[in-house]
PDB file of C-alpha atoms in Angstrom:
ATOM      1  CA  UNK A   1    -152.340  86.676 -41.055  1.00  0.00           C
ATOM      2  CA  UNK A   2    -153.348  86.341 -36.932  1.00  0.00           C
ATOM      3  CA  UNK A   3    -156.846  88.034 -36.587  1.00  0.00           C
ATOM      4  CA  UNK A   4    -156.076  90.913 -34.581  1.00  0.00           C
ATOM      5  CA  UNK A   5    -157.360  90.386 -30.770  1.00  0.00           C
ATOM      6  CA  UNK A   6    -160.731  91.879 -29.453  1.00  0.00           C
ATOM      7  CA  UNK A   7    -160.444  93.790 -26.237  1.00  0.00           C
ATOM      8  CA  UNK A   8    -162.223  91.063 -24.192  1.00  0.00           C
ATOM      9  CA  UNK A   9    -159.589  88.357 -25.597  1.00  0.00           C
ATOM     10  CA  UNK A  10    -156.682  90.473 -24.501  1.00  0.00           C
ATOM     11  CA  UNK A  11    -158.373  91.427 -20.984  1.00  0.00           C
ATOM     12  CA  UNK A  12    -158.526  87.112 -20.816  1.00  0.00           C
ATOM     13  CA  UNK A  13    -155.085  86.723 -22.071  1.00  0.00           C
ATOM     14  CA  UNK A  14    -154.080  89.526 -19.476  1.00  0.00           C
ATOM     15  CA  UNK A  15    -155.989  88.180 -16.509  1.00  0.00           C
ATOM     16  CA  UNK A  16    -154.568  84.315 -17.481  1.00  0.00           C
ATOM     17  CA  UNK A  17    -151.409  85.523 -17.075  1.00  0.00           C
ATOM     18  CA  UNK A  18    -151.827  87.506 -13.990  1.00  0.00           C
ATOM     19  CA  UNK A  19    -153.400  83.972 -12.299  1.00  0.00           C
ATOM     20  CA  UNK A  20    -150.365  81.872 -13.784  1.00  0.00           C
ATOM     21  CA  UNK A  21    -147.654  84.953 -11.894  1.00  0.00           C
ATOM     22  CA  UNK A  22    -149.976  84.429  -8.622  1.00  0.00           C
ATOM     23  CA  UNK A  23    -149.571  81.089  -8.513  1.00  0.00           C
ATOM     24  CA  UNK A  24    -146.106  80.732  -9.769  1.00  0.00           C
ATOM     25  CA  UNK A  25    -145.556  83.416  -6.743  1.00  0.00           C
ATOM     26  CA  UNK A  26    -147.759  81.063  -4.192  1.00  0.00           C
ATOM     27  CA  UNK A  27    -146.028  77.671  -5.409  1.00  0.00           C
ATOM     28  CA  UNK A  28    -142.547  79.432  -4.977  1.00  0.00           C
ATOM     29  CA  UNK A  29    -142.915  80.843  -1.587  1.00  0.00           C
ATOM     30  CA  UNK A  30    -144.309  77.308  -0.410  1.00  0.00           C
ATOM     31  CA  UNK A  31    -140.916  75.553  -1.263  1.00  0.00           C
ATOM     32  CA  UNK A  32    -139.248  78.242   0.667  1.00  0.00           C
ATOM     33  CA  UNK A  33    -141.337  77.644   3.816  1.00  0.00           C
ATOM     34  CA  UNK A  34    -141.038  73.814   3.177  1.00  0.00           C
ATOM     35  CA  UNK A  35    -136.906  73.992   3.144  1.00  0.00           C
ATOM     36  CA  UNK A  36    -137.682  77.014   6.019  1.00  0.00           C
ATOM     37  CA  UNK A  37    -139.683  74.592   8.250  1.00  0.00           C
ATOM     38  CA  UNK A  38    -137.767  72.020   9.654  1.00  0.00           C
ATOM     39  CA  UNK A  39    -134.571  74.600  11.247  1.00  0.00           C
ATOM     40  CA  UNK A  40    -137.418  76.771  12.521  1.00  0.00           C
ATOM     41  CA  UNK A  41    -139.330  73.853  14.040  1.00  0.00           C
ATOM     42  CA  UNK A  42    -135.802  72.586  15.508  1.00  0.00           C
ATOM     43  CA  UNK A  43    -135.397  76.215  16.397  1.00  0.00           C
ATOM     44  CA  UNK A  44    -138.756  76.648  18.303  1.00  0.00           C
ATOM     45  CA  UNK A  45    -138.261  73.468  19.873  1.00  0.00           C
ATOM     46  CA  UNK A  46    -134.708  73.955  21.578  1.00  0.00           C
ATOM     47  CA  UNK A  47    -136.093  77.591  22.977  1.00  0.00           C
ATOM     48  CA  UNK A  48    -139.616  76.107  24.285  1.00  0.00           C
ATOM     49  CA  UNK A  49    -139.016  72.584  25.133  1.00  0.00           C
ATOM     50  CA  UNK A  50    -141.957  71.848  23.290  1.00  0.00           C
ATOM     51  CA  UNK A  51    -142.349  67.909  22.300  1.00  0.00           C
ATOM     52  CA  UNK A  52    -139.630  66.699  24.557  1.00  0.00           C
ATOM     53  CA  UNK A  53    -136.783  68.560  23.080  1.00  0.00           C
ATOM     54  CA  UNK A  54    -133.867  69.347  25.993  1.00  0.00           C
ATOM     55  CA  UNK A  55    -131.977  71.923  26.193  1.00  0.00           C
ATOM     56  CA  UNK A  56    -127.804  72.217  25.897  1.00  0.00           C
ATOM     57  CA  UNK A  57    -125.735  73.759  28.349  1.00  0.00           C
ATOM     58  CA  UNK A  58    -121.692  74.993  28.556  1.00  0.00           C
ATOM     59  CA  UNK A  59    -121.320  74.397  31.807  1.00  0.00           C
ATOM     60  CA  UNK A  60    -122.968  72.695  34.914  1.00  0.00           C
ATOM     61  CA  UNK A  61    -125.936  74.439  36.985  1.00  0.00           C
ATOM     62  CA  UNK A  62    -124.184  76.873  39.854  1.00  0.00           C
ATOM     63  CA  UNK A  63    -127.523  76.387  41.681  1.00  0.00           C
ATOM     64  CA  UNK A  64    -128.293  73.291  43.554  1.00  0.00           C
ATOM     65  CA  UNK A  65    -131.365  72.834  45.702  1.00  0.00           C
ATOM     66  CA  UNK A  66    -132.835  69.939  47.842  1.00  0.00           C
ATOM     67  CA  UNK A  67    -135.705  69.145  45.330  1.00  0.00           C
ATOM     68  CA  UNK A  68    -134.808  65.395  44.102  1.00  0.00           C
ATOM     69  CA  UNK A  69    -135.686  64.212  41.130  1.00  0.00           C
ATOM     70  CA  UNK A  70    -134.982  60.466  39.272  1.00  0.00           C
ATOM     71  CA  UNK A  71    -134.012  60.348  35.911  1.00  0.00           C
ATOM     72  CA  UNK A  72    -134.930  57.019  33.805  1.00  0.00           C
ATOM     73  CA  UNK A  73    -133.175  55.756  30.286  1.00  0.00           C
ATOM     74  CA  UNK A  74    -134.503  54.421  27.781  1.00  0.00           C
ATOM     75  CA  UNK A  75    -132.610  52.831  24.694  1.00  0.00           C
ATOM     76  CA  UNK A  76    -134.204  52.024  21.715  1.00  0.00           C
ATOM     77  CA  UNK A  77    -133.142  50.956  17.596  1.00  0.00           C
ATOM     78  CA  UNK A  78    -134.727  50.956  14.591  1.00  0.00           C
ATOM     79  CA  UNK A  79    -135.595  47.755  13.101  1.00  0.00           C
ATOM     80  CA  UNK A  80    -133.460  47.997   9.966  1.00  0.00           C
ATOM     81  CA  UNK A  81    -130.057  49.131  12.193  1.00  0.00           C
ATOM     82  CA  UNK A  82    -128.587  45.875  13.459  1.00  0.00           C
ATOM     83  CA  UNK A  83    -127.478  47.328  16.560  1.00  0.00           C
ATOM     84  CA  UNK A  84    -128.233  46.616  20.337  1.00  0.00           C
ATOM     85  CA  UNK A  85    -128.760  49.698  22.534  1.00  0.00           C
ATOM     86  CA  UNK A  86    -129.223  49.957  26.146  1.00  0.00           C
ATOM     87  CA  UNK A  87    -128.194  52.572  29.314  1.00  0.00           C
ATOM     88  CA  UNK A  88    -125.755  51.028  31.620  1.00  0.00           C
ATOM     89  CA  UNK A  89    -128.104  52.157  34.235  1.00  0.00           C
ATOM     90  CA  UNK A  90    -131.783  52.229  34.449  1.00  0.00           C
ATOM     91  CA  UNK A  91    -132.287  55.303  36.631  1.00  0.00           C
ATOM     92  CA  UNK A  92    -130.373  57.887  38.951  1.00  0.00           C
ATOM     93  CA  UNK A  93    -131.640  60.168  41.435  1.00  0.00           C
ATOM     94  CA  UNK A  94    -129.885  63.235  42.095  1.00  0.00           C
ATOM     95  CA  UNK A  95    -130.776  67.034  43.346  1.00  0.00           C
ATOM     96  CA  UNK A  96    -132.244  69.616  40.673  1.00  0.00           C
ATOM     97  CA  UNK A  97    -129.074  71.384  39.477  1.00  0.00           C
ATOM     98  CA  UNK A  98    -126.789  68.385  40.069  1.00  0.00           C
ATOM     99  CA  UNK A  99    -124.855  67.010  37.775  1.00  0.00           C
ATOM    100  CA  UNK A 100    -124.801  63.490  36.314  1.00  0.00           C
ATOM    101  CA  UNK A 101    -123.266  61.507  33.992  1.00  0.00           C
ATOM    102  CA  UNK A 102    -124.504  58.296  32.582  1.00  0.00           C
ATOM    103  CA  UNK A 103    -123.362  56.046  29.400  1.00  0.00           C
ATOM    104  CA  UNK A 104    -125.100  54.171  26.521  1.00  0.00           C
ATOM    105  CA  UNK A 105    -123.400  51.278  25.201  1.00  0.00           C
ATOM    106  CA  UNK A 106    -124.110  50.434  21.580  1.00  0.00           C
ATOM    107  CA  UNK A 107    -122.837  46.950  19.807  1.00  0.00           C
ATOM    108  CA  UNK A 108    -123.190  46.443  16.269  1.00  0.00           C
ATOM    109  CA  UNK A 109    -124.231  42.765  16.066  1.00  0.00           C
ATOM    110  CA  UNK A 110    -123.852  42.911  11.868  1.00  0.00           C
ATOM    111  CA  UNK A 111    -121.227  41.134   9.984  1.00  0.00           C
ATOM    112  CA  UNK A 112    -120.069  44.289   8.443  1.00  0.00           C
ATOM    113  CA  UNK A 113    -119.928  48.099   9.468  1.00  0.00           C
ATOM    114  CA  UNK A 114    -122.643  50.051  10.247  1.00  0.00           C
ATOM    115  CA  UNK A 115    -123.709  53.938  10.722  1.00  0.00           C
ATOM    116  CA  UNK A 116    -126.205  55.185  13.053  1.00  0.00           C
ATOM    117  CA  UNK A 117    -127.664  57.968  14.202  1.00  0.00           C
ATOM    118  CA  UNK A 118    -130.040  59.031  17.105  1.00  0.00           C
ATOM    119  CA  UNK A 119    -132.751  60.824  18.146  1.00  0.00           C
ATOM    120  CA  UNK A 120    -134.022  61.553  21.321  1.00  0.00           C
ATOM    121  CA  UNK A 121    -136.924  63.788  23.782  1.00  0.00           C
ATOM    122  CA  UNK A 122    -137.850  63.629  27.429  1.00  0.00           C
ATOM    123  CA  UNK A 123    -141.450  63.340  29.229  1.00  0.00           C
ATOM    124  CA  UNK A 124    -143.122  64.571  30.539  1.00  0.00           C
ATOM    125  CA  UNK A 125    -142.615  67.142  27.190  1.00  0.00           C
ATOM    126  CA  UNK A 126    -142.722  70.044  29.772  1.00  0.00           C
ATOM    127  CA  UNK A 127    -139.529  69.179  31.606  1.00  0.00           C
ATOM    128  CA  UNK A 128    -137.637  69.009  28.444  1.00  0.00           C
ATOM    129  CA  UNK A 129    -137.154  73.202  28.870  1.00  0.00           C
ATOM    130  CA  UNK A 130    -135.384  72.289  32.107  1.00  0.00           C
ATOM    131  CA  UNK A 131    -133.598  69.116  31.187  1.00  0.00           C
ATOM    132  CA  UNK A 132    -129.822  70.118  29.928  1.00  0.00           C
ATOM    133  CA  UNK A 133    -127.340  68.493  28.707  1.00  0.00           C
ATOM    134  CA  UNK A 134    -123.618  69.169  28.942  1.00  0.00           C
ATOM    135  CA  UNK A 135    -122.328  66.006  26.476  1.00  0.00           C
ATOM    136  CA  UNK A 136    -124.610  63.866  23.985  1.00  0.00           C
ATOM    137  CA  UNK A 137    -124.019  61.945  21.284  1.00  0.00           C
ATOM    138  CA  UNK A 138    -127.433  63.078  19.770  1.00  0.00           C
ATOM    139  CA  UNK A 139    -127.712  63.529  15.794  1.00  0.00           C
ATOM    140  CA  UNK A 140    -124.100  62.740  15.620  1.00  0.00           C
ATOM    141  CA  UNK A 141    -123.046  59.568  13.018  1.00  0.00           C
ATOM    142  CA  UNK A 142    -121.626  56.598  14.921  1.00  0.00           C
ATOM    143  CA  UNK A 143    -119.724  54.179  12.785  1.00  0.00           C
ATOM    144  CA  UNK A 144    -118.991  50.874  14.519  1.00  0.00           C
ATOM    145  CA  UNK A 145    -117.539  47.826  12.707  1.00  0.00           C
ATOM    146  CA  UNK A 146    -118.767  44.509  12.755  1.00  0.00           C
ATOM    147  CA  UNK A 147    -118.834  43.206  16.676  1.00  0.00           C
ATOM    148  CA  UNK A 148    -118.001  46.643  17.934  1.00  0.00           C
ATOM    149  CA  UNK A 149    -118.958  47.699  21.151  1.00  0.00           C
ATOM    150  CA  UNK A 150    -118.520  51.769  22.224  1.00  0.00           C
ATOM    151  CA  UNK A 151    -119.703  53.564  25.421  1.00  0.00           C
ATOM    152  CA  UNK A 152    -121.460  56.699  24.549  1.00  0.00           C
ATOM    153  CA  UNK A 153    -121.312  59.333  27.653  1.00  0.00           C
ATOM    154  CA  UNK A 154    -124.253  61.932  28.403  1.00  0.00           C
ATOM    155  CA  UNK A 155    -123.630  64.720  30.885  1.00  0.00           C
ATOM    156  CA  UNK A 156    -126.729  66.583  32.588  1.00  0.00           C
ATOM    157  CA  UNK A 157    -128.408  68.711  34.919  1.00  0.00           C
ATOM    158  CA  UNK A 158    -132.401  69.382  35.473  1.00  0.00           C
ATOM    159  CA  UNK A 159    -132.597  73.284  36.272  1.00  0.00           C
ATOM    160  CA  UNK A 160    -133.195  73.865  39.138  1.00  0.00           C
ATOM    161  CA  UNK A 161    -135.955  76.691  38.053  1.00  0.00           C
ATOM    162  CA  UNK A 162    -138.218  73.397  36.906  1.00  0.00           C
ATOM    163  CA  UNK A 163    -139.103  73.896  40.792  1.00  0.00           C
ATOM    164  CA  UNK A 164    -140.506  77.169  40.523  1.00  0.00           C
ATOM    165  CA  UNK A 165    -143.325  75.793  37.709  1.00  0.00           C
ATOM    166  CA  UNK A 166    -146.338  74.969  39.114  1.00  0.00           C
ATOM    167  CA  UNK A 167    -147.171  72.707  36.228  1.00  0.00           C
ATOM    168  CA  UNK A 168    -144.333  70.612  37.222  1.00  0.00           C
ATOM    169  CA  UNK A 169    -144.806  70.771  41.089  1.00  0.00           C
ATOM    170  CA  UNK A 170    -145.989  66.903  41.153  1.00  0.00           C
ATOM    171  CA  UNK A 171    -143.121  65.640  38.860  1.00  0.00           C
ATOM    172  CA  UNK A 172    -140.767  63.053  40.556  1.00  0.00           C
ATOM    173  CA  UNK A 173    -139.527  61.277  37.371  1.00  0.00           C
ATOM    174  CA  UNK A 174    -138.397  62.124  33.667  1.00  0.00           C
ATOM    175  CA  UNK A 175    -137.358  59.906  31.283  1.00  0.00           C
ATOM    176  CA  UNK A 176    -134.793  60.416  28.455  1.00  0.00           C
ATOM    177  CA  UNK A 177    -134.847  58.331  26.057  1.00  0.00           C
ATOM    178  CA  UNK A 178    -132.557  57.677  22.528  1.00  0.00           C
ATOM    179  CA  UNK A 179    -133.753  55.995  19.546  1.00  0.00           C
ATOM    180  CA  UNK A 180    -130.821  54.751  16.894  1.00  0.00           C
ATOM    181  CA  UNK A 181    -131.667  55.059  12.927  1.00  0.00           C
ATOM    182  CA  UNK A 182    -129.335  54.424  10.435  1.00  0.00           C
ATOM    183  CA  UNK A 183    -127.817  56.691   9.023  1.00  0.00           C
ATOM    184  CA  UNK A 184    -127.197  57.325   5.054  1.00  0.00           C
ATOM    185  CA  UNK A 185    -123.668  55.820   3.843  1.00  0.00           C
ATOM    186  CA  UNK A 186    -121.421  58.911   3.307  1.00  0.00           C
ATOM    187  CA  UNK A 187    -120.283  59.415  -0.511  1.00  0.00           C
ATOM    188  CA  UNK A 188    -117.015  58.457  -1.145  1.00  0.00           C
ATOM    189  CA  UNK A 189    -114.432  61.264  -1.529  1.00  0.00           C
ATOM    190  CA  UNK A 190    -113.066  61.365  -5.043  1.00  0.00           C
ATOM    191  CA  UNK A 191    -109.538  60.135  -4.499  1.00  0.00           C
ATOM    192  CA  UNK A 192    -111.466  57.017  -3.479  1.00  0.00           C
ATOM    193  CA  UNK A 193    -113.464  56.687  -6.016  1.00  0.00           C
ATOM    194  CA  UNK A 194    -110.393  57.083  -8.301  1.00  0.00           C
ATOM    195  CA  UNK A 195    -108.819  54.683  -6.376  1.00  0.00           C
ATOM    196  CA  UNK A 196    -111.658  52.315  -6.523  1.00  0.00           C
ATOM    197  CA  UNK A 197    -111.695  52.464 -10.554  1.00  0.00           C
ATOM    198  CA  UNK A 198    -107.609  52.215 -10.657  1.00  0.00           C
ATOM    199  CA  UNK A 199    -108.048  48.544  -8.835  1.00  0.00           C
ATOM    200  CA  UNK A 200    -111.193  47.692 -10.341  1.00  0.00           C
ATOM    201  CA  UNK A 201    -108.917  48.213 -13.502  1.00  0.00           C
ATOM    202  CA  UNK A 202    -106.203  45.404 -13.062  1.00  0.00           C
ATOM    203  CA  UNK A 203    -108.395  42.990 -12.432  1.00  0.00           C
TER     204      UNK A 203
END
């Protein structure tokens, strides 16, 4: 038979399992911010520009002013995506709240297929709040087969309210620039996989 407990053993058995719910609680709500983090981070970023993120737009500016400002490109890949990656043009100068309209062309230089995907900012970081774009390819998989070679359009504008910062009264330049990963090979649908087994059978 259990001795019965003495009141300081139950107050310890009580306050063990009050620390074991805290920190059950604690552990819990720190998974939830970790899966939280990322969206709001995107989140923050699209609203503030911060870290180079630009902004996406409908429709072009309906504001134009004199103010010109060039815009450079910058391609770059991963190591582990065989893939070349480069703007057709290097820069373009055109009038805050003009539109523009420049392509990427991509070539997969593998002997098979291949999935990418991209990534991309601006700097100085502070312009990306004014830098929009109309048409990207950004964060969208790109599948080319072996020798492939696809143009990939971006349509812009730089707001014309970038002229009214006075942190960004000296800029002349920003640069946009892409960077290919590759991307995760998407699972097989089950009537494929079905298939795969039916062949794999008469052999």
């Amino acid at each position: 038979m259990a001795d019965p407990q003495t009141p300081d053993t139950a107050r310890t058995t009580r306050s063990n399992r009050t620390v074991a719910l805290v920190c059950t609680g604690v552990f819990a709500l720190m998974i939830g911010a970790s899966y939280a983090a990322v969206p709001l981070y995107e989140l923050f970023c699209q609203v503030t520009g911060f870290g180079g993120t630009t902004q996406r737009a409908e429709a072009a500016s309906e504001t134009v002013i004199d103010r010109m400002i060039t815009i450079r490109f910058d391609g770059n890949v991963n190591a582990a995506l065989p893939w070349q990656f480069r703007p057709e043009h290097r820069t373009v100068t055109l009038a805050m709240g003009e539109t523009g309209q420049l392509a990427y062309v991509a070539t997969n230089i593998a002997d098979g297929p291949t999935v990418g995907t991209s990534v991309f900012n601006v700097t100085p970081f502070e312009a990306g709040v004014y830098f929009n774009k109309i048409q990207c390819f950004c964060f969208t998989e790109q599948r080319l087969e072996a020798g492939e070679s696809v143009e990939m359009p971006v349509v812009f504008f730089v707001d014309p309210d970038m002229d009214k910062d006075p942190n960004l009264r000296h800029v002349k330049e920003i640069t946009l620039s892409y960077t290919f990963f590759p991307a995760e090979a998407p699972v097989k649908p089950v009537a494929a996989r079905s298939e795969d087994r039916t062949a794999a059978d008469r052999l």
